[in-house]
Short mmCIF file of C-alpha atoms and ligand atoms in Angstrom, two decimals:
data_model
loop_
_atom_site.label_atom_id
_atom_site.label_comp_id
_atom_site.label_asym_id
_atom_site.label_seq_id
_atom_site.Cartn_x
_atom_site.Cartn_y
_atom_site.Cartn_z
CA MET M 16 -205.79 176.71 -149.30
CA THR M 17 -207.16 173.42 -147.98
CA ILE M 18 -207.33 170.52 -150.38
CA MET M 19 -209.56 167.53 -149.54
CA ASN M 20 -208.16 164.15 -150.42
CA GLY M 21 -211.20 162.62 -152.10
CA PHE M 22 -214.86 162.10 -151.21
CA ALA M 23 -214.29 160.83 -147.67
CA ASP M 24 -212.27 163.88 -146.61
CA ALA M 25 -215.01 166.22 -147.86
CA ILE M 26 -217.53 164.74 -145.39
CA GLY M 27 -218.29 166.69 -142.19
CA ASN M 28 -217.25 170.09 -140.83
CA THR M 29 -220.59 171.45 -142.00
CA PRO M 30 -221.71 175.00 -141.08
CA LEU M 31 -223.95 175.72 -138.09
CA ILE M 32 -226.58 178.20 -139.28
CA LYS M 33 -228.67 180.49 -137.09
CA LEU M 34 -232.33 180.25 -138.06
CA ARG M 35 -233.21 183.89 -137.53
CA LYS M 36 -237.00 183.90 -137.73
CA VAL M 37 -237.69 180.98 -135.41
CA SER M 38 -235.03 182.36 -133.05
CA GLU M 39 -236.77 185.76 -133.02
CA ARG M 40 -240.17 184.18 -132.49
CA THR M 41 -239.09 182.03 -129.53
CA GLY M 42 -236.49 184.34 -127.93
CA CYS M 43 -234.01 181.45 -128.15
CA THR M 44 -231.04 180.92 -130.45
CA ILE M 45 -232.03 178.07 -132.76
CA LEU M 46 -229.16 176.69 -134.83
CA GLY M 47 -229.29 174.20 -137.72
CA LYS M 48 -226.32 171.95 -138.55
CA ALA M 49 -226.18 172.06 -142.36
CA GLU M 50 -225.76 168.36 -143.08
CA PHE M 51 -227.31 168.80 -146.53
CA MET M 52 -223.93 170.34 -147.43
CA ASN M 53 -222.10 167.02 -147.17
CA PRO M 54 -220.77 165.86 -150.58
CA GLY M 55 -223.47 163.18 -150.94
CA GLY M 56 -226.10 165.70 -149.88
CA SER M 57 -227.16 164.35 -146.49
CA VAL M 58 -226.38 163.61 -142.84
CA LYS M 59 -225.99 159.95 -143.84
CA ASP M 60 -222.62 160.47 -145.56
CA ARG M 61 -221.01 160.39 -142.11
CA ALA M 62 -222.55 157.04 -141.15
CA ALA M 63 -221.80 155.58 -144.60
CA LEU M 64 -218.12 156.47 -144.28
CA TYR M 65 -217.81 155.00 -140.76
CA ILE M 66 -219.66 151.81 -141.74
CA VAL M 67 -217.45 151.27 -144.79
CA ARG M 68 -214.24 152.02 -142.86
CA ASP M 69 -215.31 149.61 -140.11
CA ALA M 70 -216.01 146.87 -142.69
CA LEU M 71 -212.62 147.45 -144.34
CA GLU M 72 -210.84 147.33 -140.96
CA ARG M 73 -212.62 144.10 -139.99
CA GLY M 74 -211.69 142.60 -143.35
CA ALA M 75 -215.40 142.11 -144.12
CA LEU M 76 -215.03 144.33 -147.22
CA ARG M 77 -212.17 144.90 -149.60
CA PRO M 78 -211.79 147.03 -152.73
CA GLY M 79 -213.60 145.26 -155.56
CA GLY M 80 -216.26 143.99 -153.15
CA ARG M 81 -219.92 144.94 -152.85
CA ILE M 82 -221.78 146.93 -150.21
CA VAL M 83 -225.41 145.88 -149.65
CA GLU M 84 -227.94 147.92 -147.69
CA GLY M 85 -231.62 148.57 -147.06
CA THR M 86 -232.25 152.31 -146.94
CA ALA M 87 -234.78 155.09 -147.41
CA GLY M 88 -232.24 156.43 -149.91
CA ASN M 89 -229.76 158.76 -148.27
CA THR M 90 -227.61 156.06 -146.66
CA GLY M 91 -227.60 154.28 -150.01
CA ILE M 92 -226.42 157.43 -151.76
CA GLY M 93 -223.64 157.86 -149.17
CA LEU M 94 -222.62 154.19 -149.39
CA ALA M 95 -222.64 154.18 -153.21
CA LEU M 96 -220.44 157.28 -153.31
CA VAL M 97 -217.99 156.11 -150.62
CA GLY M 98 -218.00 152.72 -152.40
CA ASN M 99 -217.27 154.25 -155.81
CA SER M 100 -214.40 156.25 -154.31
CA ILE M 101 -212.67 153.07 -153.10
CA GLY M 102 -213.60 150.72 -155.97
CA CYS M 103 -216.57 148.94 -154.37
CA LYS M 104 -219.95 148.26 -156.00
CA SER M 105 -223.28 148.68 -154.22
CA THR M 106 -226.69 147.03 -154.08
CA ILE M 107 -229.40 149.17 -152.51
CA VAL M 108 -232.80 147.88 -151.37
CA ILE M 109 -235.37 150.67 -151.06
CA PRO M 110 -239.11 150.78 -150.24
CA GLU M 111 -240.95 151.75 -153.45
CA THR M 112 -242.71 154.63 -151.64
CA GLN M 113 -239.49 156.65 -151.36
CA SER M 114 -239.02 159.64 -153.67
CA GLU M 115 -238.19 159.13 -157.37
CA GLU M 116 -235.43 161.72 -156.99
CA LYS M 117 -233.52 159.53 -154.52
CA LYS M 118 -234.04 156.39 -156.64
CA GLN M 119 -232.86 158.24 -159.76
CA THR M 120 -229.78 159.49 -157.92
CA LEU M 121 -228.93 155.92 -156.86
CA ARG M 122 -229.26 154.68 -160.46
CA MET M 123 -227.06 157.55 -161.63
CA LEU M 124 -224.37 156.52 -159.15
CA GLY M 125 -224.28 153.01 -160.59
CA ALA M 126 -225.93 151.27 -157.63
CA ASP M 127 -228.01 148.15 -158.30
CA LEU M 128 -231.44 149.25 -157.12
CA VAL M 129 -233.92 146.74 -155.70
CA GLN M 130 -237.39 148.11 -154.94
CA VAL M 131 -239.64 146.34 -152.45
CA PRO M 132 -243.12 147.08 -151.06
CA ALA M 133 -243.21 149.33 -147.97
CA VAL M 134 -244.06 146.72 -145.30
CA PRO M 135 -243.24 146.62 -141.56
CA TYR M 136 -239.98 145.20 -140.20
CA LYS M 137 -241.66 142.00 -139.02
CA ASP M 138 -242.59 141.16 -142.63
CA PRO M 139 -239.79 139.16 -144.36
CA ASN M 140 -240.24 141.39 -147.44
CA ASN M 141 -239.32 144.50 -145.45
CA TYR M 142 -236.41 146.38 -147.12
CA VAL M 143 -234.03 145.80 -144.21
CA ARG M 144 -234.77 142.08 -144.07
CA VAL M 145 -234.45 141.69 -147.88
CA SER M 146 -231.11 143.52 -147.83
CA GLU M 147 -229.74 141.16 -145.16
CA ARG M 148 -230.76 138.09 -147.19
CA LEU M 149 -229.35 139.57 -150.40
CA ALA M 150 -226.05 140.36 -148.69
CA ASN M 151 -225.73 136.74 -147.52
CA GLU M 152 -226.45 135.47 -151.04
CA LEU M 153 -224.05 137.92 -152.69
CA ALA M 154 -221.30 137.13 -150.18
CA GLU M 155 -221.27 133.64 -151.75
CA SER M 156 -221.61 134.64 -155.42
CA GLU M 157 -219.65 137.93 -155.74
CA PRO M 158 -215.99 137.43 -156.68
CA GLY M 159 -214.93 140.34 -154.42
CA GLY M 160 -217.28 139.35 -151.57
CA ALA M 161 -220.13 141.39 -150.14
CA VAL M 162 -220.94 143.03 -146.82
CA TRP M 163 -224.27 144.07 -145.26
CA ALA M 164 -223.97 147.64 -143.95
CA ASN M 165 -226.77 147.11 -141.40
CA GLN M 166 -227.07 150.81 -140.51
CA PHE M 167 -229.85 150.25 -137.94
CA ASP M 168 -227.90 147.89 -135.69
CA ASN M 169 -224.31 148.63 -136.67
CA VAL M 170 -223.02 151.07 -134.06
CA ALA M 171 -220.29 152.33 -136.42
CA ASN M 172 -223.23 154.54 -137.47
CA ARG M 173 -223.62 156.35 -134.14
CA ARG M 174 -219.84 156.39 -133.67
CA ALA M 175 -219.64 158.69 -136.72
CA HIS M 176 -221.77 161.25 -134.87
CA PHE M 177 -220.10 160.63 -131.50
CA GLU M 178 -216.67 161.30 -133.02
CA THR M 179 -217.52 164.01 -135.57
CA THR M 180 -220.97 165.73 -135.56
CA GLY M 181 -221.28 166.01 -131.76
CA PRO M 182 -217.76 167.43 -131.19
CA GLU M 183 -218.26 169.84 -134.14
CA ILE M 184 -221.47 171.18 -132.52
CA TRP M 185 -219.66 171.59 -129.18
CA GLU M 186 -216.76 173.48 -130.84
CA GLN M 187 -219.01 175.63 -133.04
CA THR M 188 -221.14 176.76 -130.09
CA GLY M 189 -218.10 177.16 -127.82
CA GLY M 190 -219.91 174.82 -125.41
CA ARG M 191 -222.77 177.34 -125.09
CA ILE M 192 -225.57 174.92 -125.90
CA ASP M 193 -228.61 174.13 -123.73
CA GLY M 194 -230.49 171.67 -125.90
CA PHE M 195 -230.22 169.32 -128.85
CA VAL M 196 -233.16 167.74 -130.65
CA CYS M 197 -233.62 165.69 -133.81
CA ALA M 198 -235.69 162.92 -135.37
CA VAL M 199 -234.65 159.26 -135.58
CA GLY M 200 -234.41 156.87 -138.49
CA THR M 201 -231.70 154.52 -137.31
CA GLY M 202 -230.99 156.67 -134.24
CA GLY M 203 -227.32 157.08 -135.19
CA THR M 204 -227.50 160.87 -135.33
CA LEU M 205 -229.52 161.43 -132.13
CA ALA M 206 -227.67 158.81 -130.04
CA GLY M 207 -224.16 159.67 -131.25
CA ILE M 208 -224.60 163.42 -130.74
CA THR M 209 -226.31 162.88 -127.36
CA MET M 210 -223.37 160.73 -126.19
CA ALA M 211 -220.84 163.35 -127.32
CA LEU M 212 -222.67 166.32 -125.76
CA LYS M 213 -223.50 164.57 -122.46
CA GLU M 214 -219.84 163.58 -122.07
CA ARG M 215 -218.93 167.28 -122.22
CA ASN M 216 -221.88 168.62 -120.21
CA PRO M 217 -224.48 166.21 -118.78
CA ASP M 218 -226.92 169.11 -118.24
CA ILE M 219 -227.53 169.59 -121.97
CA GLN M 220 -231.12 168.54 -122.74
CA CYS M 221 -231.16 165.93 -125.51
CA TRP M 222 -234.61 165.26 -126.95
CA LEU M 223 -236.22 163.23 -129.69
CA GLY M 224 -238.35 165.03 -132.28
CA ASP M 225 -240.69 162.36 -133.62
CA PRO M 226 -242.91 162.33 -136.72
CA MET M 227 -246.40 160.81 -136.40
CA GLY M 228 -246.47 157.06 -137.03
CA SER M 229 -243.23 156.46 -135.11
CA ALA M 230 -243.27 154.44 -131.88
CA LEU M 231 -240.36 156.20 -130.19
CA TYR M 232 -242.20 159.19 -128.71
CA SER M 233 -244.26 156.82 -126.59
CA TRP M 234 -241.14 154.72 -125.82
CA ILE M 235 -239.36 157.75 -124.35
CA THR M 236 -242.37 159.25 -122.57
CA THR M 237 -244.04 156.04 -121.27
CA GLY M 238 -241.51 153.23 -121.81
CA GLU M 239 -243.85 151.51 -124.27
CA LEU M 240 -243.44 151.23 -128.06
CA LYS M 241 -246.74 152.46 -129.50
CA SER M 242 -247.57 154.44 -132.61
CA SER M 243 -250.47 156.33 -134.13
CA GLY M 244 -250.99 158.45 -137.22
CA SER M 245 -248.66 158.75 -140.19
CA SER M 246 -246.25 161.13 -141.90
CA ILE M 247 -245.07 161.79 -145.45
CA SER M 248 -241.54 162.47 -144.17
CA GLU M 249 -238.88 160.04 -145.44
CA GLY M 250 -235.92 158.53 -143.58
CA ILE M 251 -237.37 159.06 -140.10
CA GLY M 252 -239.79 157.32 -137.75
CA GLN M 253 -238.97 154.02 -136.07
CA GLY M 254 -240.97 151.16 -134.58
CA ARG M 255 -238.26 149.50 -132.50
CA VAL M 256 -235.25 150.26 -130.31
CA THR M 257 -232.30 149.82 -132.67
CA ALA M 258 -228.81 148.93 -131.43
CA ASN M 259 -227.83 152.52 -132.21
CA LEU M 260 -230.39 153.76 -129.65
CA GLU M 261 -229.66 151.14 -127.01
CA GLY M 262 -228.05 152.26 -123.77
CA VAL M 263 -228.54 155.98 -124.41
CA SER M 264 -231.16 157.85 -122.40
CA PHE M 265 -232.92 160.96 -123.58
CA ASP M 266 -234.34 163.81 -121.54
CA GLY M 267 -237.56 164.29 -123.45
CA ALA M 268 -239.50 163.91 -126.67
CA VAL M 269 -241.89 165.96 -128.78
CA GLN M 270 -244.12 164.99 -131.69
CA VAL M 271 -244.37 167.11 -134.82
CA THR M 272 -247.18 166.58 -137.34
CA ASP M 273 -246.92 167.13 -141.10
CA GLU M 274 -249.50 169.91 -140.73
CA GLU M 275 -247.03 171.66 -138.40
CA SER M 276 -243.82 170.88 -140.29
CA LEU M 277 -244.87 171.68 -143.87
CA PRO M 278 -245.51 175.41 -143.24
CA MET M 279 -242.12 175.39 -141.47
CA LEU M 280 -240.53 173.83 -144.56
CA TYR M 281 -241.90 176.59 -146.82
CA ASP M 282 -241.00 179.36 -144.31
CA LEU M 283 -237.40 178.11 -144.19
CA ILE M 284 -237.20 178.70 -147.95
CA SER M 285 -238.80 182.14 -148.01
CA GLU M 286 -237.42 183.47 -144.72
CA GLU M 287 -233.99 181.85 -144.45
CA GLY M 288 -233.10 180.87 -148.02
CA LEU M 289 -232.84 177.22 -146.99
CA LEU M 290 -234.33 174.58 -149.32
CA LEU M 291 -234.62 171.47 -147.14
CA GLY M 292 -236.26 168.05 -146.97
CA GLY M 293 -239.16 167.01 -144.76
CA SER M 294 -237.13 165.61 -141.87
CA SER M 295 -235.30 168.94 -141.50
CA ALA M 296 -238.66 170.68 -141.11
CA ILE M 297 -239.74 168.14 -138.46
CA ASN M 298 -236.43 168.86 -136.70
CA VAL M 299 -236.91 172.65 -136.78
CA GLY M 300 -240.51 172.20 -135.59
CA ALA M 301 -239.17 170.10 -132.70
CA ALA M 302 -236.53 172.74 -131.91
CA VAL M 303 -239.29 175.38 -131.69
CA LYS M 304 -241.26 173.15 -129.29
CA MET M 305 -238.12 172.64 -127.20
CA ALA M 306 -237.50 176.42 -127.17
CA GLU M 307 -241.07 177.02 -125.98
CA ALA M 308 -240.62 174.42 -123.23
CA LEU M 309 -237.21 175.68 -122.02
CA GLY M 310 -238.15 179.37 -122.30
CA PRO M 311 -236.33 182.36 -123.86
CA GLY M 312 -232.56 182.78 -123.71
CA HIS M 313 -231.56 179.20 -124.50
CA THR M 314 -229.42 177.89 -127.36
CA ILE M 315 -230.86 174.90 -129.19
CA VAL M 316 -229.25 172.92 -132.00
CA THR M 317 -230.92 170.65 -134.56
CA ILE M 318 -230.03 168.94 -137.84
CA LEU M 319 -230.79 170.09 -141.39
CA CYS M 320 -230.60 166.57 -142.85
CA ASP M 321 -230.93 166.91 -146.63
CA SER M 322 -232.13 169.17 -149.45
CA GLY M 323 -235.63 169.80 -150.76
CA GLN M 324 -234.37 168.91 -154.23
CA ARG M 325 -234.64 165.23 -153.20
CA TYR M 326 -238.44 165.67 -152.80
CA THR M 327 -239.56 167.98 -155.65
CA SER M 328 -242.18 165.46 -156.77
CA LYS M 329 -243.71 165.22 -153.28
CA LEU M 330 -243.20 168.12 -150.87
CA PHE M 331 -243.32 170.65 -153.71
CA ASN M 332 -246.09 169.03 -155.73
CA ALA M 333 -249.60 170.42 -155.08
CA GLU M 334 -251.27 167.29 -156.45
CA PHE M 335 -249.33 164.97 -154.13
CA LEU M 336 -250.04 167.14 -151.08
CA ARG M 337 -253.73 167.29 -151.95
CA SER M 338 -253.85 163.49 -152.29
CA LYS M 339 -252.59 163.27 -148.69
CA ASN M 340 -255.08 165.90 -147.46
CA LEU M 341 -252.23 168.22 -146.54
CA PRO M 342 -252.26 172.03 -146.83
CA VAL M 343 -251.03 173.34 -150.20
CA PRO M 344 -249.23 176.70 -150.06
CA SER M 345 -250.74 179.22 -152.51
CA TRP M 346 -247.42 179.74 -154.36
CA LEU M 347 -247.31 176.00 -155.26
CA ASP M 348 -250.75 176.31 -156.86
CA ARG M 349 -249.74 179.13 -159.21
N1 LIG P 62 -233.44 162.59 -142.28
C1 LIG P 62 -233.27 161.95 -143.44
C2 LIG P 62 -233.71 162.63 -144.71
C3 LIG P 62 -232.70 160.66 -143.47
O1 LIG P 62 -232.54 160.03 -144.64
C4 LIG P 62 -232.33 160.05 -142.25
C5 LIG P 62 -231.73 158.68 -142.24
N2 LIG P 62 -232.58 157.63 -142.55
C6 LIG P 62 -232.57 160.74 -141.04
C7 LIG P 62 -233.10 162.02 -141.10
C8 LIG P 62 -232.33 160.12 -139.69
O2 LIG P 62 -231.00 159.88 -139.35
P1 LIG P 62 -230.60 158.64 -138.47
O3 LIG P 62 -230.65 157.41 -139.33
O4 LIG P 62 -229.19 158.96 -138.05
O5 LIG P 62 -231.51 158.52 -137.31
#
């Protein structure tokens, strides 16, 4: 029997699941890394753990201190849980547009939740900018001190995936992997896994799967940051080259619209028994596009980031989908 020594030890070593229907349809082997099975429920547990460990090692954080971060929710959940497990408090700044389920989870975990309007990074009221200011203020006033996690530009984030997720994928596939593709929020997952895979075999194709409204597809394909359209997906899409993306080059990029990813999301439930969030569906949609581009016979890995339970009020709510002019599956209308 294997016994995990607390929350941190239970992070990682997630299953790699064959997605049978999309594999059949494309003639490729499409595999999803089940990051929703991490103890905090998302891929961001890994980054949260590495960021907290790095802060402890640098002496920037000690037990009794406070972790401050701007997040779409999942990093905050990971940080609050890692924090609780070592006696640290957390303050989480979140755009008010993010799902109620994630906000409620953060409240339940004891995090101090600060909601701000969803405005671009250049606006001083942007959630990332507010979290940096708050961290500076709290560092002065908190008896135990405070640290800003800074997931976008703190490369402890991508190191988590370079040292754990990437090597796990290599081991689980026995090195028989032709392509990797996933979406970017901070870029920690895509960059860290790309670095790990390329180190083992530089021929592995590492691609970005971008939602509409993100500027990275055009950055990779034309060298220019430009965006158009929008997406209801949470936690992904980026308008700048974060420190986590810097210095890593990618072999390609595909865009996936909500109109393409939502049917995928519902098929994954009914065909595979996998209840996932919107970014996972964008990722699987991107893996299908990669499979079509590479041709049959290839093995492609992507990330299943979090669970659909975090988005009941949005992705599984006919009224919400209708308000965004998105297709409503008939079973949701029953
Ligand atoms: N999917 C979800 C649901 C997320 O919360 C995030 C993180 N914001 C991502 C994907 C993207 O991961 P990363 O920050 O490593 O790019």
